[in-house]
Structure formats: structure tokens, C-alpha cells
Coordinates of C-alpha atoms and ligand atoms in Angstrom, one line a residue:
M26 CA 15.3 -90.5 -143.7
S27 CA 14.1 -87.1 -144.9
L28 CA 16.0 -84.2 -143.4
N29 CA 14.5 -81.2 -141.7
E30 CA 16.4 -78.1 -143.0
N31 CA 15.5 -76.2 -139.8
K32 CA 16.6 -78.8 -137.4
V33 CA 20.1 -78.8 -135.8
A34 CA 21.7 -81.2 -133.4
V35 CA 24.4 -80.0 -131.0
I36 CA 26.4 -82.9 -129.6
G37 CA 28.2 -81.8 -126.5
F38 CA 26.0 -79.3 -124.6
G39 CA 28.8 -78.1 -122.3
N40 CA 30.0 -74.6 -121.4
I41 CA 30.1 -73.5 -125.0
G42 CA 27.8 -76.0 -126.9
S43 CA 25.0 -74.9 -124.6
V44 CA 25.4 -71.3 -125.8
V45 CA 25.5 -72.3 -129.4
G46 CA 22.4 -74.5 -129.0
A47 CA 20.5 -71.8 -127.1
V48 CA 21.3 -69.1 -129.6
L49 CA 20.4 -71.3 -132.6
A50 CA 17.0 -72.0 -131.0
D51 CA 16.5 -68.4 -130.2
K52 CA 17.2 -67.6 -133.9
G53 CA 14.3 -69.9 -134.8
Q54 CA 16.0 -73.3 -135.4
T55 CA 14.6 -76.4 -133.8
V56 CA 17.5 -77.6 -131.7
V57 CA 18.2 -81.0 -130.2
G58 CA 21.0 -80.9 -127.8
I59 CA 22.8 -84.2 -127.0
D60 CA 25.0 -84.7 -124.0
R61 CA 26.2 -87.8 -122.2
D62 CA 25.8 -85.9 -118.9
Q63 CA 22.3 -86.6 -117.6
R64 CA 22.5 -83.6 -115.2
I65 CA 22.9 -81.3 -118.2
V66 CA 20.0 -83.0 -120.0
D67 CA 17.7 -82.7 -117.0
A68 CA 18.7 -79.1 -116.2
V69 CA 18.0 -77.8 -119.7
N70 CA 14.8 -79.7 -120.2
N71 CA 13.6 -78.1 -116.9
G72 CA 14.4 -74.7 -118.4
L73 CA 17.5 -74.3 -116.3
S74 CA 21.0 -73.3 -117.5
P75 CA 23.7 -75.7 -116.3
F76 CA 26.3 -72.9 -116.7
N77 CA 26.6 -69.4 -115.2
E78 CA 26.8 -67.5 -118.4
P79 CA 25.2 -64.0 -118.7
G80 CA 21.8 -64.3 -120.5
L81 CA 21.9 -68.1 -121.0
Q82 CA 19.4 -68.9 -118.3
A83 CA 16.7 -66.7 -119.8
M84 CA 17.4 -67.9 -123.3
I85 CA 17.2 -71.6 -122.3
Q86 CA 14.0 -71.0 -120.4
K87 CA 12.3 -69.2 -123.2
N88 CA 13.3 -71.6 -126.0
V89 CA 12.6 -74.8 -124.0
A90 CA 9.1 -73.4 -123.2
A91 CA 8.6 -72.5 -126.9
G92 CA 9.5 -76.1 -127.8
R93 CA 12.5 -75.1 -129.9
L94 CA 15.1 -76.6 -127.6
K95 CA 15.2 -80.1 -126.1
L96 CA 18.0 -82.2 -124.7
T97 CA 18.5 -86.0 -124.8
Q98 CA 21.3 -88.5 -124.4
D99 CA 19.9 -90.4 -127.4
L100 CA 22.1 -90.0 -130.4
S101 CA 19.4 -91.3 -132.7
A102 CA 17.9 -87.9 -132.3
I103 CA 20.3 -86.6 -135.1
E104 CA 18.6 -88.8 -137.8
D105 CA 16.3 -86.1 -139.2
C106 CA 18.6 -83.1 -138.5
A107 CA 20.0 -81.5 -141.6
Y108 CA 22.9 -80.0 -139.6
V109 CA 24.9 -81.7 -136.8
I110 CA 27.3 -79.7 -134.7
I111 CA 30.0 -81.5 -132.7
M112 CA 31.2 -79.5 -129.6
V113 CA 32.6 -82.1 -127.3
G114 CA 35.7 -81.4 -125.1
T115 CA 39.3 -81.6 -126.4
P116 CA 41.5 -81.5 -123.3
L117 CA 45.2 -82.1 -122.9
S118 CA 46.0 -85.7 -121.8
D119 CA 48.1 -86.2 -118.6
E120 CA 51.1 -86.5 -121.0
G121 CA 50.4 -83.0 -122.4
E122 CA 49.1 -84.3 -125.8
P123 CA 45.8 -83.3 -127.4
D124 CA 43.2 -85.8 -126.1
L125 CA 40.8 -86.5 -129.0
A126 CA 38.9 -89.3 -127.3
Q127 CA 35.6 -87.4 -127.0
I128 CA 35.7 -86.4 -130.7
T129 CA 36.5 -90.0 -131.8
A130 CA 33.8 -91.4 -129.5
A131 CA 31.2 -88.9 -130.7
A132 CA 32.0 -89.5 -134.4
K133 CA 31.9 -93.3 -134.1
S134 CA 28.7 -93.4 -132.0
I135 CA 26.7 -91.4 -134.4
V136 CA 27.5 -93.6 -137.4
P137 CA 24.3 -95.7 -137.2
Y138 CA 22.2 -92.6 -137.4
V139 CA 24.1 -90.7 -140.2
S140 CA 21.8 -90.0 -143.2
K141 CA 22.7 -89.1 -146.8
G142 CA 22.9 -85.4 -147.3
Q143 CA 23.5 -84.4 -143.7
T144 CA 25.9 -81.6 -142.9
F145 CA 28.4 -81.9 -140.1
L146 CA 30.3 -79.1 -138.4
I147 CA 33.1 -79.7 -136.0
K148 CA 33.4 -76.8 -133.6
S149 CA 35.6 -78.3 -130.9
T150 CA 39.2 -77.0 -131.0
V151 CA 41.4 -79.7 -132.6
P152 CA 44.9 -80.1 -134.0
P153 CA 45.0 -79.4 -137.8
G154 CA 44.2 -82.6 -139.7
T155 CA 41.7 -84.0 -137.2
T156 CA 38.6 -83.2 -139.4
E157 CA 40.1 -84.7 -142.5
K158 CA 42.0 -87.6 -141.1
L159 CA 40.0 -88.6 -138.0
V160 CA 36.4 -87.6 -138.5
W161 CA 35.9 -87.7 -142.3
P162 CA 36.9 -91.4 -142.8
I163 CA 34.4 -92.4 -140.0
L164 CA 31.4 -90.4 -141.4
K165 CA 31.9 -90.8 -145.2
E166 CA 32.0 -94.6 -144.8
K167 CA 28.3 -94.5 -143.9
A168 CA 26.8 -92.1 -146.4
E169 CA 27.4 -89.2 -148.7
V170 CA 27.6 -86.3 -146.3
F171 CA 29.1 -82.8 -145.9
L172 CA 31.8 -82.0 -143.3
A173 CA 33.6 -78.8 -142.4
F174 CA 35.5 -77.4 -139.5
S175 CA 34.2 -74.1 -138.1
P176 CA 36.0 -73.0 -135.0
E177 CA 34.1 -71.5 -132.1
R178 CA 35.9 -68.2 -131.3
V179 CA 33.6 -66.5 -128.7
S180 CA 34.7 -65.9 -125.1
E181 CA 32.9 -67.1 -122.1
G182 CA 31.2 -64.3 -120.2
R183 CA 30.3 -62.6 -123.5
A184 CA 29.5 -65.7 -125.5
I185 CA 25.8 -64.8 -126.4
E186 CA 26.6 -61.3 -127.7
E187 CA 29.7 -62.5 -129.5
L188 CA 28.1 -65.5 -131.2
V189 CA 26.0 -63.1 -133.3
A190 CA 28.9 -60.6 -133.9
V191 CA 32.2 -62.4 -134.3
P192 CA 32.9 -63.5 -137.9
I193 CA 32.7 -67.3 -138.4
V194 CA 35.5 -69.2 -140.2
V195 CA 34.6 -72.2 -142.3
G196 CA 36.8 -74.7 -144.0
G197 CA 35.4 -77.9 -145.5
V198 CA 36.8 -81.2 -146.5
D199 CA 35.7 -80.2 -150.0
A200 CA 34.3 -77.1 -151.7
A201 CA 30.7 -78.4 -151.5
S202 CA 31.1 -78.9 -147.7
T203 CA 32.5 -75.4 -147.3
D204 CA 29.6 -73.9 -149.2
R205 CA 27.0 -75.8 -147.4
V206 CA 28.3 -74.9 -143.9
A207 CA 29.0 -71.3 -144.8
T208 CA 25.5 -70.9 -146.1
F209 CA 24.0 -72.4 -143.0
V210 CA 26.0 -70.4 -140.4
E211 CA 25.5 -67.2 -142.4
R212 CA 21.7 -67.8 -142.3
A213 CA 21.6 -69.1 -138.7
F214 CA 23.8 -66.5 -137.0
Q215 CA 23.6 -63.7 -139.5
V216 CA 27.3 -62.9 -139.2
R217 CA 30.1 -62.5 -141.7
V218 CA 31.6 -65.7 -142.8
V219 CA 35.3 -66.1 -143.6
R220 CA 35.8 -69.1 -146.0
V221 CA 39.2 -70.8 -146.0
Q222 CA 40.3 -73.4 -148.5
S223 CA 40.5 -76.5 -146.2
A224 CA 39.5 -77.8 -142.9
R225 CA 43.2 -77.8 -141.9
A226 CA 43.3 -74.0 -142.5
A227 CA 40.2 -73.5 -140.3
E228 CA 41.7 -75.6 -137.6
L229 CA 45.0 -73.7 -137.6
T230 CA 43.1 -70.4 -137.6
K231 CA 41.5 -71.2 -134.2
L232 CA 44.9 -72.1 -132.8
A233 CA 46.5 -69.0 -134.3
D234 CA 43.9 -66.8 -132.5
N235 CA 44.5 -68.4 -129.1
L236 CA 48.3 -68.5 -129.5
W237 CA 48.2 -64.8 -130.4
I238 CA 46.2 -63.9 -127.3
D239 CA 48.4 -66.0 -125.0
L240 CA 51.6 -64.6 -126.4
N241 CA 50.3 -61.1 -126.4
I242 CA 49.4 -61.3 -122.7
A243 CA 52.8 -62.7 -122.0
L244 CA 54.3 -59.6 -123.7
A245 CA 52.1 -57.4 -121.5
A246 CA 53.2 -59.4 -118.4
E247 CA 56.9 -58.9 -119.2
L248 CA 56.3 -55.2 -119.7
A249 CA 54.5 -55.2 -116.3
K250 CA 57.6 -56.6 -114.7
L251 CA 59.8 -53.9 -116.2
S252 CA 57.3 -51.3 -115.3
E253 CA 57.5 -52.5 -111.7
S254 CA 61.2 -51.9 -111.7
L255 CA 61.0 -48.6 -113.5
D256 CA 58.2 -47.4 -111.2
I257 CA 55.9 -46.5 -114.1
D258 CA 52.3 -47.6 -115.0
V259 CA 52.3 -50.4 -117.5
L260 CA 48.8 -49.5 -118.7
E261 CA 50.0 -46.0 -119.6
V262 CA 52.9 -47.5 -121.6
I263 CA 50.5 -50.0 -123.3
E264 CA 48.0 -47.3 -124.2
A265 CA 50.7 -45.1 -125.6
A266 CA 52.3 -48.0 -127.5
N267 CA 49.0 -49.0 -129.0
S268 CA 48.7 -45.6 -130.7
L269 CA 51.2 -46.8 -133.4
P270 CA 49.6 -47.7 -136.7
K271 CA 51.1 -50.9 -138.0
G272 CA 50.1 -52.7 -141.2
M273 CA 46.3 -52.4 -141.6
H274 CA 45.7 -51.9 -137.9
H275 CA 47.5 -50.6 -134.8
V276 CA 49.9 -52.2 -132.3
N277 CA 47.5 -53.9 -129.9
I278 CA 49.1 -55.0 -126.7
L279 CA 46.6 -56.6 -124.3
T280 CA 46.6 -56.1 -120.5
P281 CA 48.6 -58.0 -117.8
S282 CA 46.7 -59.6 -115.0
V283 CA 46.9 -62.1 -112.2
G284 CA 47.2 -64.9 -114.7
V285 CA 45.8 -66.6 -117.8
G286 CA 43.4 -69.5 -117.1
G287 CA 40.4 -71.3 -118.5
Y288 CA 39.9 -74.3 -120.7
C289 CA 41.3 -72.9 -124.0
L290 CA 44.3 -70.7 -123.5
T291 CA 46.0 -73.1 -121.1
K292 CA 45.9 -75.9 -123.7
D293 CA 45.6 -74.5 -127.3
P294 CA 49.2 -73.2 -127.4
W295 CA 50.4 -76.7 -126.5
F296 CA 48.3 -78.1 -129.4
V297 CA 50.4 -75.8 -131.6
H298 CA 53.6 -77.0 -130.0
R299 CA 52.8 -80.7 -130.3
M300 CA 51.8 -80.1 -134.0
G301 CA 55.2 -78.5 -134.6
V302 CA 57.0 -81.4 -133.0
S303 CA 55.1 -83.9 -135.2
F304 CA 56.6 -82.0 -138.2
G305 CA 60.1 -81.8 -136.7
W306 CA 59.7 -78.1 -135.5
D307 CA 60.5 -77.1 -132.0
L308 CA 58.2 -74.0 -132.0
Q309 CA 59.1 -71.6 -129.3
T310 CA 56.2 -69.1 -129.2
P311 CA 53.8 -71.6 -127.4
V312 CA 56.5 -72.5 -124.9
V313 CA 57.2 -68.8 -124.1
S314 CA 53.6 -67.8 -123.8
R315 CA 52.7 -70.7 -121.5
T316 CA 55.8 -70.4 -119.4
V317 CA 55.5 -66.6 -118.9
N318 CA 51.8 -66.8 -118.2
D319 CA 52.0 -69.8 -115.8
G320 CA 54.4 -67.6 -113.7
L321 CA 51.9 -64.7 -113.3
P322 CA 50.1 -66.0 -110.1
E323 CA 53.5 -66.3 -108.3
F324 CA 54.5 -62.9 -109.6
S325 CA 51.2 -61.4 -108.3
V326 CA 51.7 -62.9 -104.9
S327 CA 55.2 -61.5 -104.7
L328 CA 53.7 -58.0 -105.3
I329 CA 51.3 -58.5 -102.4
D330 CA 54.2 -59.7 -100.2
R331 CA 56.2 -56.6 -101.1
V332 CA 53.5 -54.3 -99.7
L333 CA 52.2 -56.3 -96.8
L334 CA 55.4 -57.7 -95.4
S335 CA 57.5 -54.5 -95.9
N336 CA 57.5 -53.6 -92.2
G337 CA 58.8 -57.0 -91.0
K338 CA 55.2 -58.2 -90.6
K339 CA 54.6 -62.0 -91.0
A340 CA 52.2 -63.4 -93.6
S341 CA 50.5 -65.3 -90.7
D342 CA 49.6 -62.0 -89.2
C343 CA 47.9 -60.8 -92.4
K344 CA 44.4 -61.3 -93.6
V345 CA 43.6 -61.4 -97.3
G346 CA 40.1 -61.2 -98.8
V347 CA 40.0 -62.9 -102.2
L348 CA 37.4 -61.5 -104.5
G349 CA 36.8 -63.9 -107.3
I350 CA 38.0 -67.4 -108.1
A351 CA 36.5 -67.9 -111.6
F352 CA 39.0 -67.7 -114.4
K353 CA 36.9 -65.1 -116.2
T354 CA 34.8 -62.1 -115.4
N355 CA 31.1 -62.7 -115.1
T356 CA 31.3 -66.5 -115.4
G357 CA 31.2 -69.3 -112.9
D358 CA 33.9 -71.3 -114.8
V359 CA 36.8 -72.2 -112.6
R360 CA 38.6 -74.6 -115.0
F361 CA 42.3 -74.0 -114.8
T362 CA 41.7 -70.7 -113.0
P363 CA 44.9 -68.8 -112.2
V364 CA 43.3 -67.9 -108.8
K365 CA 44.0 -71.5 -107.6
P366 CA 47.8 -71.1 -107.8
V367 CA 47.4 -67.6 -106.2
I368 CA 45.4 -69.1 -103.3
D369 CA 47.9 -72.0 -103.0
A370 CA 50.9 -69.6 -102.9
L371 CA 49.2 -67.3 -100.3
Q372 CA 48.4 -70.2 -98.1
K373 CA 51.9 -71.7 -98.4
R374 CA 53.2 -68.4 -97.1
G375 CA 50.8 -68.5 -94.1
Y376 CA 48.3 -65.7 -95.1
N377 CA 44.8 -66.0 -93.6
L378 CA 42.3 -66.1 -96.4
T379 CA 38.6 -65.3 -96.8
I380 CA 37.3 -66.2 -100.2
C381 CA 34.2 -65.2 -102.1
D382 CA 32.8 -65.6 -105.6
P383 CA 29.1 -65.1 -106.1
W384 CA 29.2 -66.6 -109.6
V385 CA 30.8 -70.0 -108.8
S386 CA 28.7 -73.0 -107.6
A387 CA 29.6 -74.9 -104.4
D388 CA 30.9 -77.8 -106.4
G389 CA 33.0 -75.6 -108.6
A390 CA 34.5 -73.8 -105.6
K391 CA 35.5 -77.2 -104.1
T392 CA 37.8 -77.8 -107.1
V393 CA 39.7 -74.6 -106.3
T394 CA 39.9 -74.5 -102.5
E395 CA 38.9 -76.3 -99.4
L396 CA 38.1 -73.0 -97.7
P397 CA 34.4 -72.1 -97.4
M398 CA 32.9 -69.4 -99.7
K399 CA 32.0 -66.3 -97.8
S400 CA 29.9 -63.2 -98.7
I401 CA 31.5 -60.1 -100.3
E402 CA 30.9 -58.2 -97.1
E403 CA 32.9 -60.8 -95.1
A404 CA 35.7 -60.8 -97.7
I405 CA 36.2 -57.0 -97.4
T406 CA 35.9 -56.8 -93.6
G407 CA 39.0 -56.6 -91.3
M408 CA 41.4 -57.3 -94.1
D409 CA 45.0 -56.2 -94.6
C410 CA 44.5 -56.8 -98.3
V411 CA 41.4 -57.0 -100.5
A412 CA 42.5 -58.8 -103.7
F413 CA 40.4 -58.3 -106.8
L414 CA 41.2 -61.5 -108.7
T415 CA 38.2 -61.6 -111.0
G416 CA 36.4 -58.6 -112.5
H417 CA 32.8 -59.6 -111.8
K418 CA 30.2 -56.9 -112.0
E419 CA 29.5 -57.2 -108.2
F420 CA 33.1 -56.3 -107.5
Q421 CA 33.1 -53.5 -110.0
E422 CA 30.2 -52.0 -108.1
L423 CA 32.0 -52.1 -104.7
S424 CA 32.5 -48.7 -103.2
M425 CA 36.1 -47.9 -102.1
A426 CA 34.6 -45.9 -99.2
R427 CA 33.0 -49.1 -97.9
I428 CA 36.3 -51.0 -98.2
A429 CA 38.1 -48.2 -96.4
E430 CA 35.4 -48.2 -93.6
L431 CA 35.5 -52.1 -93.2
S432 CA 39.3 -52.5 -93.7
P433 CA 41.0 -49.2 -92.8
G434 CA 44.4 -48.8 -94.4
A435 CA 44.1 -52.0 -96.4
L436 CA 46.0 -52.8 -99.6
V437 CA 43.7 -53.0 -102.7
F438 CA 45.4 -55.6 -105.0
D439 CA 44.2 -55.1 -108.5
G440 CA 44.6 -58.5 -110.3
R441 CA 42.1 -57.8 -113.1
M442 CA 40.1 -54.6 -112.5
F443 CA 42.4 -52.2 -114.2
F444 CA 41.2 -49.4 -111.9
S445 CA 41.2 -45.9 -113.4
R446 CA 43.7 -43.4 -112.2
E447 CA 40.9 -41.4 -110.7
K448 CA 39.7 -44.4 -108.7
I449 CA 43.3 -45.1 -107.5
A450 CA 43.6 -41.5 -106.4
Q451 CA 40.3 -41.9 -104.5
M452 CA 41.6 -45.0 -102.8
K453 CA 44.7 -43.2 -101.7
A454 CA 42.6 -40.3 -100.4
L455 CA 40.7 -42.8 -98.3
N456 CA 44.1 -44.0 -96.9
L457 CA 43.9 -47.3 -98.8
K458 CA 47.0 -48.6 -100.5
Y459 CA 46.9 -49.7 -104.2
K460 CA 49.0 -52.3 -106.2
G461 CA 48.3 -53.5 -109.7
V462 CA 50.2 -55.9 -111.9
G463 CA 52.9 -53.4 -113.2
R464 CA 51.3 -50.3 -111.7
G465 CA 50.9 -48.5 -108.4
Ligands
NAD520 N1 34.8 -72.8 -123.3 C1 35.1 -71.9 -124.2 O1 35.2 -70.7 -124.0 C2 35.5 -72.3 -125.6 C3 35.6 -71.3 -126.6 C4 35.9 -71.7 -127.9 C5 36.1 -73.1 -128.2 N2 36.0 -74.0 -127.2 C6 36.2 -75.4 -127.5 O2 34.9 -76.0 -127.6 C7 35.0 -77.4 -127.1 C8 34.1 -77.6 -126.0 O3 34.5 -76.8 -124.9 P1 33.6 -76.6 -123.6 O4 34.2 -75.6 -122.7 O5 32.1 -76.4 -124.0 O6 33.8 -78.1 -123.0 P2 32.8 -78.9 -121.9 O7 33.7 -79.9 -121.3 O8 32.2 -77.9 -121.0 O9 31.7 -79.5 -122.8 C9 31.8 -80.7 -123.5 C10 30.5 -81.5 -123.4 O10 30.5 -82.6 -124.3 C11 29.9 -83.7 -123.6 N3 30.3 -84.9 -124.3 C12 31.6 -85.4 -124.4 N4 31.6 -86.5 -125.2 C13 30.3 -86.7 -125.6 C14 29.6 -87.7 -126.4 N5 30.3 -88.6 -127.0 N6 28.3 -87.6 -126.6 C15 27.6 -86.6 -126.0 N7 28.2 -85.6 -125.2 C16 29.5 -85.7 -125.0 C17 30.3 -83.6 -122.2 O11 29.5 -84.2 -121.3 C18 30.3 -82.1 -122.0 O12 29.1 -81.6 -121.4 C19 36.5 -77.6 -126.8 O13 37.2 -78.2 -127.9 C20 37.0 -76.2 -126.5 O14 38.4 -76.1 -126.7 C21 35.7 -73.7 -125.9

């Protein structure tokens, strides 16, 4: 089979594979996306984005119409592709172990269609050793091919812009594979490539990034708790602390919020922990980051209680408008959203909730709450508390005067907006109360 140097297969056209595939098509590659989910195949082939990611809908529509992007369930479509990207899911199992079933199944099922000289990139997040020990023996058995691990490091909500800006890390099973993949991604995405000496190093790089983020947010969260007790603004402390030069950069403490959710940060630290256990290490940083961050929804609800129930009022007499259930700003992704435990904790106390999220589909919303989704207007009318739990642009645009008019004297709970001091002063002038995580 002769290979087409400009043709790429993306196996796993999910939340992030769909963005990788669409951007590659937009950059001029012919992309065949392969997904076992027929709804995704049908949606994309009809020019529709299956995921609510800024810019993705227009990019899919344009590239499907131009004939550069097509989806199928048929794995034989990889046969003439010079490059094959694997981006299937790698969740945690019920036992808390990395579940590599999708990777194993994808690698085994493409074997009949593997051609000599093809280049494979694993982009799913995996425990170090997976590319060399699990995938490589399956593929190399069939033909002489190239294989590297190249982690996907973009964030949902900004994935399209980040894909063509964030440096790409590449580590192959051998030097020729590293070269081949590095040359391809440099040409396809036109970004800086960071080569590492093995697939294992590239795999651990991805986990290092996500553990750093999770642990850093846990640090911010604990500073927020202290700031509450000290009656100071945690953001002021973080901004001041971050002015310190350290090593080649600065101290860079992130921001506390209502919680850390999503598909990656809730599992990747556990991948690190399990890897440690397999080598006889009981690594503590993943345990700390996950434990602290898992406690943030309950901590946030305790902050709401403190304001609303301070005059002996009962939770069942209070109405809370919940703005946002997605785990991330400007996305419709609710996987492992921290808003779910917030809603559960509020309901357990007896609060009356009105919930809205203009980014989340009806099916997605059902995985978070049984309560019906309402409009923004309904969620800010007649409330004792308007809780901003996602920073969607529609919520950023809300006028405080309108909230004060529809819910006089209400508490504005800031779970993620990081409102400026000017805006907080404006709320207070409008007789609204303000509470953030570690501020106000
Ligand atoms: N979502 C993110 O922001 C993000 C960022 C960086 C890295 N990652 C990593 O990327 C990977 C994918 O994440 P995601 O959020 O896109 O997951 P996802 O579950 O949304 O997508 C995975 C897709 O693969 C498909 N699939 C599974 N097995 C298949 C098979 N054998 N053949 C064809 N299709 C198959 C599924 O139907 C699904 O559509 C994970 O390893 C994740 O950790 C995700």
C-alpha cells in the first residue's frame, strides 16, 4: 500500500481528538477521523461539531465542506495514511487503576491495516511504559513502522488556539520514530517541538504537567482557607507572592476556585500515584493534590452557608441560582465537574436551586442533576444567592445592576470569576453581598 504523506488518521474523535483532527484539516492535511460512536461520525459528516468547544463548529463545517475532513467507523481507512494518531479515552477503572482497554483495543484492531513505513502517534494520556510495552509489541509485529508518544497538552475551552501555540513534546520508541513524528508535528502545527529521549519520558512529561497544575491549585486552595481566617484577599497574596523571581521564572501560584474537575486533572495524578506504587514508592503529592481539591466543593458550600445562614435563617428558606455546571469555562463538558458535588451538598442542606448553563446539552445536564435547566434570567431572579460556578462569557457579561434589580440584597458567590476589586465595590454599592473562595 503506498502511503499518502498528506493524509492523517485520527482514531478517537472525542472531546480532544475532534479538535486535533479539525485543526489538522484546517492546516491542509486530508484527515480521516475514526470513532466507534456512530453519533460522532454522523454529526461531523453533516458538518456539525459533536462538542461545544469555541471555534470547533465553524472549523468542522468548513473542512468537511472542503472535503478535507471525513469520519468513519471503518478502521481500514488508515491503510494509506502516512500518519495515524491514537486519541482514545484512558479513564480510571472502578478500582482507581488506569484503564487502558481503549488503547489496547484500538491498537489490536488496526493491526490488519498497518502498512510498512506508517508513523503512529499516541496522544492519549497513559502511564509511562504504555507506548513501549503495550502498543509497540502489537504494531511492530505486523510491519516496520514508526511509533512515538506525543502528549496532548491543550485545555478544553481554548483548545484550538492552544494547539497551534503550545510546544509539542515528542519521544519515540527509537530515534528514527522521534525524528519522524517531530518533523510531522512541526510541519503540521507549526509550533516548537520539544524532543525527549524516550516515549517513557514523553509520557511522564504529560503527567508531570497535570500533577503540577493539580498540586498548585491545592496550594492556592489552602492559602484561600488561611485567607478566610485572616480576613484577607487570597488573590492579593497570590499576586504579591508571584512577583518573586525563582530559578528561570517566577513563583507562579494559580487561583483557588469552587473545585477542580474534568476528565484529566481528576485522574492523571492517580496515574502518577499508581505508577509509584508499582515501583514501591508511596508518592504523596498526588494524594495531597487530589484530597485537597476534592474537598473544595464542600468548602465552597460552607462559605455560602456562612453568609446565608448567619441570621438563623434555614437553608430551606433560601434560593440559590447556580450559574454554570460545566467543569470548564466556555465548554459544555461536564465530566467530573466540581459543580455536581456543590449541587449535591446544597440540596442535602435543603437549599432551593435554580440551575442554568447555556453551554451544556440536555443529555450532559442530566448527568449532573435531575433539576431542569433554566434561563440565565430565571437563575438570577428572586435569589438569596447567585452562585457563579463557571466563568462562561455569558456570565462575564452579566450586569451587577441587573442582578441587584432582580435579586435585591443577594449574595454573589464567586466560585470562578475572580471579580476585580472595582466590580466587588460596585456590587457592595448596589447592596449586594460578595463572597469568593478566600476573599470577600
Ligand atoms: N479532554 C482534554 O482536555 C484532554 C486534554 C489532553 C489530553 N487528553 C487525553 O486525551 C485522551 C482522550 O480524551 P478525550 O477527552 O477526547 O476523551 P473522549 O472520551 O471524549 O474521546 C475518546 C473517543 O475515542 C473513541 N474510541 C474509543 N475507543 C475507540 C476505538 N477502539 N476505535 C475508535 N474510536 C474509539 C470514543 O468513542 C470517544 O469518542 C485521554 O487519554 C485524555 O486523558 C484529554
